[in-house]
Coordinates of C-alpha atoms in Angstrom, one line a residue:
L1 CA 17.9 29.9 15.0
P2 CA 18.0 27.9 17.8
L3 CA 19.4 24.2 17.6
S4 CA 16.0 22.8 18.0
N5 CA 14.3 24.9 15.0
V6 CA 17.3 23.9 12.6
F7 CA 16.8 20.3 13.7
L8 CA 13.2 20.3 13.1
C9 CA 14.0 22.1 9.5
N10 CA 16.2 19.8 8.7
L11 CA 14.6 16.5 9.8
S12 CA 11.5 17.6 8.0
T13 CA 13.0 17.6 4.7
D14 CA 14.6 14.0 5.3
L15 CA 11.3 12.9 6.8
Y16 CA 9.4 13.8 3.4
N17 CA 11.8 11.8 1.6
S18 CA 12.2 8.8 3.5
T19 CA 9.3 6.9 5.2
Y20 CA 11.6 4.4 7.0
F21 CA 13.0 7.1 9.2
N22 CA 10.5 8.3 11.6
R23 CA 10.5 5.8 14.4
L24 CA 13.9 6.1 14.5
V25 CA 13.9 10.0 15.0
L26 CA 11.1 10.0 17.1
K27 CA 13.2 8.0 19.5
I28 CA 15.7 10.9 19.3
I29 CA 13.5 13.3 19.8
C30 CA 12.0 12.0 23.0
A31 CA 15.3 11.0 24.4
F32 CA 16.9 14.0 24.3
H33 CA 14.1 16.2 25.0
I34 CA 15.3 18.5 21.6
L35 CA 11.5 19.6 21.4
P36 CA 8.4 20.7 23.3
S37 CA 5.5 18.6 23.6
R38 CA 3.6 21.0 21.4
Q39 CA 6.3 21.1 18.2
L40 CA 6.3 17.4 18.6
L41 CA 2.8 16.7 18.2
T42 CA 3.3 19.1 15.2
I43 CA 6.2 16.8 14.0
I44 CA 4.1 13.4 14.3
S45 CA 1.3 15.1 12.4
F46 CA 3.8 16.3 9.5
I47 CA 4.8 12.5 9.5
L48 CA 1.4 10.7 9.6
M49 CA -1.8 10.7 6.9
I50 CA -3.7 7.8 8.3
K51 CA -3.7 6.6 12.2
L52 CA -6.2 3.9 13.1
E53 CA -6.0 3.2 16.8
N54 CA -8.1 0.1 18.2
I55 CA -10.1 -0.5 15.5
H56 CA -12.9 -2.8 16.0
K57 CA -15.8 -3.5 13.8
T58 CA -18.4 -5.9 14.1
Y59 CA -21.6 -7.0 12.5
V60 CA -24.9 -8.2 13.2
L61 CA -26.6 -10.7 11.2
D62 CA -30.2 -11.0 10.6
N63 CA -30.3 -14.2 13.2
H64 CA -28.6 -11.7 15.8
Q65 CA -25.7 -13.3 15.4
K66 CA -22.6 -11.8 15.7
V67 CA -19.3 -11.6 13.2
E68 CA -16.2 -9.7 14.6
A69 CA -14.5 -8.6 11.1
L70 CA -11.8 -6.8 12.9
K71 CA -9.7 -7.1 16.4
G72 CA -8.1 -4.1 17.6
I73 CA -6.3 -3.0 14.6
D74 CA -3.5 -0.3 15.4
L75 CA -2.1 1.0 12.1
N76 CA -0.2 4.3 11.0
I77 CA 0.5 5.1 7.6
N78 CA 2.9 7.9 6.3
K79 CA 2.6 10.8 4.2
G80 CA 3.9 10.0 0.5
E81 CA 3.6 6.4 1.2
I82 CA 2.4 3.6 -0.5
F83 CA 1.4 0.9 2.1
G84 CA 0.0 -2.3 1.1
V85 CA -2.3 -4.4 3.0
I86 CA -2.7 -8.2 2.3
G87 CA -4.4 -11.3 3.4
L88 CA -6.6 -14.2 2.3
S89 CA -10.2 -13.7 1.3
G90 CA -12.5 -13.0 4.4
A91 CA -9.5 -11.8 6.6
G92 CA -10.8 -8.1 6.9
K93 CA -8.8 -6.1 4.2
S94 CA -11.7 -4.4 2.8
T95 CA -13.5 -3.6 5.6
L96 CA -10.3 -2.4 7.0
I97 CA -9.8 0.3 3.9
R98 CA -13.5 1.3 4.1
L99 CA -12.9 2.5 7.5
I100 CA -10.5 4.9 6.3
N101 CA -13.0 7.0 4.4
M102 CA -15.9 6.2 6.5
L103 CA -17.8 4.2 4.5
E104 CA -17.9 1.7 7.1
T105 CA -17.9 3.4 11.1
P106 CA -15.7 1.3 13.4
T107 CA -17.7 -0.3 16.5
E108 CA -14.8 0.7 18.7
G109 CA -11.8 2.9 17.8
R110 CA -10.7 6.1 16.1
V111 CA -9.9 7.1 12.9
I112 CA -7.4 10.0 12.4
I113 CA -6.9 11.6 9.0
D114 CA -4.1 13.7 8.8
G115 CA -4.0 14.6 12.1
E116 CA -8.0 15.3 12.0
D117 CA -9.9 12.7 14.1
I118 CA -13.3 11.8 11.8
T119 CA -14.7 9.0 14.0
D120 CA -17.4 10.9 15.3
Y121 CA -18.3 13.0 12.3
K122 CA -21.8 13.6 10.6
E123 CA -22.4 13.1 6.8
V124 CA -22.1 16.7 6.4
K125 CA -18.7 16.9 7.6
L126 CA -17.7 13.3 6.0
R127 CA -18.5 14.4 2.7
K128 CA -15.9 17.3 3.1
V129 CA -13.4 14.7 4.3
R130 CA -14.0 12.4 1.4
K131 CA -13.1 15.1 -1.1
S132 CA -9.4 14.5 -0.1
I133 CA -9.7 10.6 -0.2
G134 CA -10.0 9.0 -3.6
M135 CA -10.9 5.3 -4.2
I136 CA -10.6 3.0 -7.3
F137 CA -12.3 -0.4 -7.2
Q138 CA -11.6 -3.9 -8.8
Q139 CA -14.6 -3.7 -11.2
F140 CA -13.9 0.1 -12.1
N141 CA -17.5 0.9 -11.3
L142 CA -17.7 3.6 -14.4
L143 CA -20.9 5.0 -15.8
S144 CA -21.6 3.3 -18.9
S145 CA -23.6 5.7 -20.5
K146 CA -20.9 8.5 -20.2
T147 CA -17.9 9.0 -22.1
V148 CA -14.5 9.0 -20.7
F149 CA -15.0 12.6 -20.3
E150 CA -17.9 12.8 -18.8
N151 CA -17.0 9.6 -16.2
V152 CA -13.9 11.7 -15.0
A153 CA -16.2 15.2 -14.7
F154 CA -18.9 13.5 -12.5
P155 CA -17.4 14.0 -9.2
L156 CA -16.6 17.8 -9.9
E157 CA -20.3 18.1 -11.3
L158 CA -21.5 16.9 -8.0
D159 CA -19.6 19.2 -6.0
N160 CA -21.0 22.6 -7.5
T161 CA -18.2 24.5 -7.1
Y162 CA -16.3 24.3 -10.4
S163 CA -17.3 26.2 -13.4
K164 CA -17.3 24.6 -16.7
E165 CA -14.1 26.0 -18.1
E166 CA -12.3 24.6 -14.6
I167 CA -13.9 21.2 -15.0
E168 CA -12.8 20.7 -18.7
N169 CA -9.5 22.1 -17.8
R170 CA -9.2 19.6 -14.8
V171 CA -10.4 16.6 -16.9
T172 CA -8.4 17.2 -19.5
E173 CA -5.1 17.4 -17.4
L174 CA -6.3 14.1 -15.4
L175 CA -6.7 12.4 -19.0
T176 CA -3.2 13.4 -20.0
M177 CA -1.8 12.3 -16.6
V178 CA -3.2 8.8 -16.8
G179 CA -2.9 8.7 -20.9
L180 CA -6.0 8.7 -22.1
E181 CA -6.3 12.0 -23.5
D182 CA -7.1 10.3 -27.0
K183 CA -10.1 8.6 -25.4
A184 CA -12.3 11.4 -24.0
E185 CA -15.2 11.1 -25.9
V186 CA -15.1 7.0 -26.4
Y187 CA -17.4 5.2 -23.6
P188 CA -16.4 2.6 -21.1
A189 CA -17.5 -0.4 -23.1
Q190 CA -14.8 0.2 -25.9
L191 CA -11.8 0.4 -23.7
S192 CA -9.6 -2.2 -22.3
G193 CA -9.7 -3.3 -18.6
G194 CA -6.3 -1.3 -18.0
Q195 CA -7.8 1.5 -19.6
K196 CA -11.2 1.4 -17.7
Q197 CA -8.7 1.3 -14.7
R198 CA -7.0 4.6 -16.0
V199 CA -10.4 5.9 -16.2
G200 CA -11.4 5.3 -12.6
I201 CA -7.8 6.5 -11.2
A202 CA -8.2 9.9 -13.3
R203 CA -11.7 10.2 -11.8
A204 CA -10.4 9.3 -8.2
L205 CA -7.9 12.3 -8.4
A206 CA -10.5 15.0 -10.1
T207 CA -11.2 16.4 -6.5
N208 CA -7.2 16.7 -5.5
P209 CA -7.4 14.3 -2.9
K210 CA -4.4 13.2 -0.5
I211 CA -5.0 9.9 0.0
L212 CA -5.9 7.0 -2.7
L213 CA -7.5 4.1 -1.9
C214 CA -7.1 1.0 -4.2
D215 CA -9.3 -2.1 -3.0
E216 CA -8.3 -4.8 -5.3
A217 CA -7.8 -2.3 -8.2
T218 CA -5.6 -4.9 -10.0
S219 CA -7.4 -8.4 -9.3
A220 CA -9.1 -8.2 -12.8
L221 CA -6.3 -7.2 -14.6
D222 CA -3.7 -9.6 -16.8
P223 CA -0.1 -9.3 -15.4
K224 CA 1.2 -7.1 -18.1
T225 CA -1.5 -4.3 -17.4
T226 CA -1.2 -5.1 -13.7
S227 CA 2.5 -3.7 -13.9
S228 CA 1.8 -0.8 -16.0
I229 CA -0.8 0.4 -13.4
L230 CA 1.4 0.3 -10.9
K231 CA 4.0 1.7 -12.6
L232 CA 1.4 4.4 -13.0
L233 CA 0.3 4.3 -9.5
C234 CA 4.1 5.2 -8.3
E235 CA 4.4 7.9 -10.8
L236 CA 1.6 9.7 -9.3
R237 CA 2.7 9.5 -6.0
D238 CA 5.4 11.2 -6.7
K239 CA 4.0 13.9 -8.8
L240 CA 1.1 14.9 -6.5
S241 CA 2.4 13.8 -3.1
L242 CA -0.5 11.1 -2.9
T243 CA -0.7 8.6 -0.1
I244 CA -1.8 5.5 -1.5
V245 CA -3.1 2.4 0.4
I246 CA -3.5 -0.7 -1.6
I247 CA -5.7 -3.9 -0.6
T248 CA -4.8 -7.0 -2.4
H249 CA -4.4 -10.6 -2.0
Q250 CA -1.3 -10.8 -4.6
L251 CA 2.2 -10.3 -3.3
E252 CA 3.7 -9.5 -6.5
V253 CA 1.6 -6.1 -6.1
I254 CA 3.1 -5.9 -2.7
K255 CA 6.1 -6.6 -4.2
E256 CA 6.1 -3.9 -7.4
C257 CA 5.3 -1.1 -5.7
C258 CA 4.4 -0.9 -1.7
D259 CA 7.2 0.9 1.0
R260 CA 5.6 -1.2 3.6
V261 CA 3.2 -4.0 4.4
A262 CA 1.0 -5.0 6.8
V263 CA -0.5 -8.9 6.7
I264 CA -4.0 -9.1 8.2
D265 CA -5.0 -12.5 9.5
G266 CA -8.7 -13.0 10.8
G267 CA -9.5 -9.3 11.6
L268 CA -5.9 -8.9 13.6
I269 CA -2.6 -7.6 11.8
S270 CA 0.0 -10.6 12.2
E271 CA 2.8 -8.7 10.8
M272 CA 3.9 -5.4 9.5
G273 CA 7.1 -4.1 8.1
N274 CA 9.5 -2.6 5.7
T275 CA 8.4 -4.6 2.1
M276 CA 12.0 -6.1 1.8
D277 CA 12.4 -6.9 4.8
L278 CA 9.1 -8.7 5.0
F279 CA 10.2 -10.9 1.8
A280 CA 13.4 -11.3 3.2
N281 CA 12.7 -12.7 6.7
P282 CA 9.0 -13.2 7.3
Q283 CA 8.4 -14.4 10.7
K284 CA 4.6 -15.6 10.6
D285 CA 3.3 -19.0 9.2
L286 CA 1.0 -17.0 6.8
T287 CA 3.2 -14.5 5.7
K288 CA 5.9 -17.3 4.9
R289 CA 3.4 -19.1 2.9
L290 CA 2.7 -15.9 0.7
V291 CA 6.0 -15.2 0.2
S292 CA 7.3 -18.6 -0.8
A293 CA 4.6 -18.6 -3.4
V294 CA 6.4 -15.9 -4.8
V295 CA 9.8 -15.5 -3.9
R296 CA 10.4 -19.3 -3.4
K297 CA 8.0 -20.4 -6.7
D298 CA 11.3 -22.3 -8.4
L299 CA 12.7 -23.7 -5.4
N300 CA 9.4 -25.1 -4.4
N301 CA 8.9 -26.6 -7.7
L302 CA 12.4 -28.0 -7.6
L303 CA 12.2 -29.5 -4.4
E304 CA 9.0 -31.1 -5.2
Y305 CA 11.0 -33.7 -7.3
T306 CA 13.9 -34.1 -5.4
K307 CA 14.1 -36.3 -2.4
L308 CA 16.4 -34.9 0.4
E309 CA 17.5 -36.5 3.5
P310 CA 17.1 -34.3 7.0
E311 CA 20.5 -35.1 8.4
Y312 CA 23.8 -35.0 6.6
F313 CA 25.8 -38.5 5.5
E314 CA 29.2 -39.5 4.5
G315 CA 29.5 -38.9 0.5
G316 CA 26.2 -37.0 0.6
K317 CA 25.8 -33.3 -1.0
A318 CA 24.4 -30.6 1.1
W319 CA 21.8 -28.0 -0.3
F320 CA 21.8 -24.4 1.1
E321 CA 19.7 -21.5 0.4
L322 CA 21.1 -18.6 0.4
L323 CA 19.6 -15.1 0.4
F324 CA 21.4 -12.0 -1.1
K325 CA 20.0 -8.9 0.2
G326 CA 21.5 -5.1 -0.4
D327 CA 24.7 -4.4 -1.3
K328 CA 25.8 -8.0 -1.1
A329 CA 23.1 -8.9 -4.3
T330 CA 26.4 -8.0 -6.6
D331 CA 29.0 -9.1 -4.5
P332 CA 30.8 -12.7 -5.9
V333 CA 30.3 -14.5 -2.8
L334 CA 29.6 -18.3 -4.5
V335 CA 33.0 -17.7 -6.2
E336 CA 35.0 -16.3 -3.3
V337 CA 33.8 -19.3 -1.2
A338 CA 34.5 -22.2 -3.8
T339 CA 38.0 -20.7 -4.4
L340 CA 38.7 -20.4 -0.7
L341 CA 37.6 -23.8 0.2
N342 CA 38.4 -25.3 -3.2
L343 CA 34.7 -26.7 -3.6
K344 CA 32.6 -27.5 -6.6
I345 CA 29.6 -25.7 -6.3
S346 CA 26.2 -26.2 -8.4
I347 CA 23.5 -23.6 -8.8
M348 CA 20.1 -25.7 -8.7
G349 CA 17.8 -22.8 -9.0
G350 CA 17.8 -19.0 -8.6
Q351 CA 15.5 -16.2 -8.6
I352 CA 15.7 -12.1 -8.6
N353 CA 13.2 -10.2 -6.8

């Protein structure tokens, strides 16, 4: 094979397994002209599942006053990625996620799903696209008069292309996948919050979607149940090659399962990047406040009751905040410093994330 074909073949495997590699790779491709433009477009579509270009969304109220919910959003989400969007209430998070499946139409900009521009699609074509985009909600939105089995089967019955046997097999498979195979004939009122959300996940996956949208899906759950739902989402991403977008105001959710995260503030993306990098080195004031509330919670409590002087004085003790990231997290840095400089070091507080 020519070098370019071998490079593309090897590259594609790496890209599928690593969501952080693509920008560097594309820069290399462009710099060395390894691929002709048509092949370059192919590999870009291989990487991206969701692309939002210059998205604006303006609402017109009854008094003709205009409210701009989104103000020029550019966002690329890779295939097989769990991508988090976080922000305060009213920042535009829910509007953003509803634009991905076109439940909201942008005032300006383009929505591209798996290489397909769906911005101007009419309702008939949108229904076909939405089969590939599942969605789960904060309040579960289950049909109280239907059993768990019937709730999961509902989107398949609406499709009118599945036989009764196919529906039964698919629902049984999904309930097993989410750990509710013994709850098929139970009604939603008899389920816990976590079990209801598992039913919601199974229903969202009924039509074999490529994308799963989660709109504040864990906000109504306790911390232990939230953790179990996030673990399930990670397992489903790996098993089904899903692309998952999580909208939340809980940074603990982002920390636990997201590969990358965007912080949205006032209808704009204020900061975006690798989750670990954003936690380790937040740049914007809002992100610093959000991260501080989670990562530095113990330190914040300690400092609240500790009087510190801004400048060192003779006889005083210096306080340092140290962050150990990656391989350095297991190195005995404090012991080495204390030994080398003959210092006495006290650890006032700490946290592992």
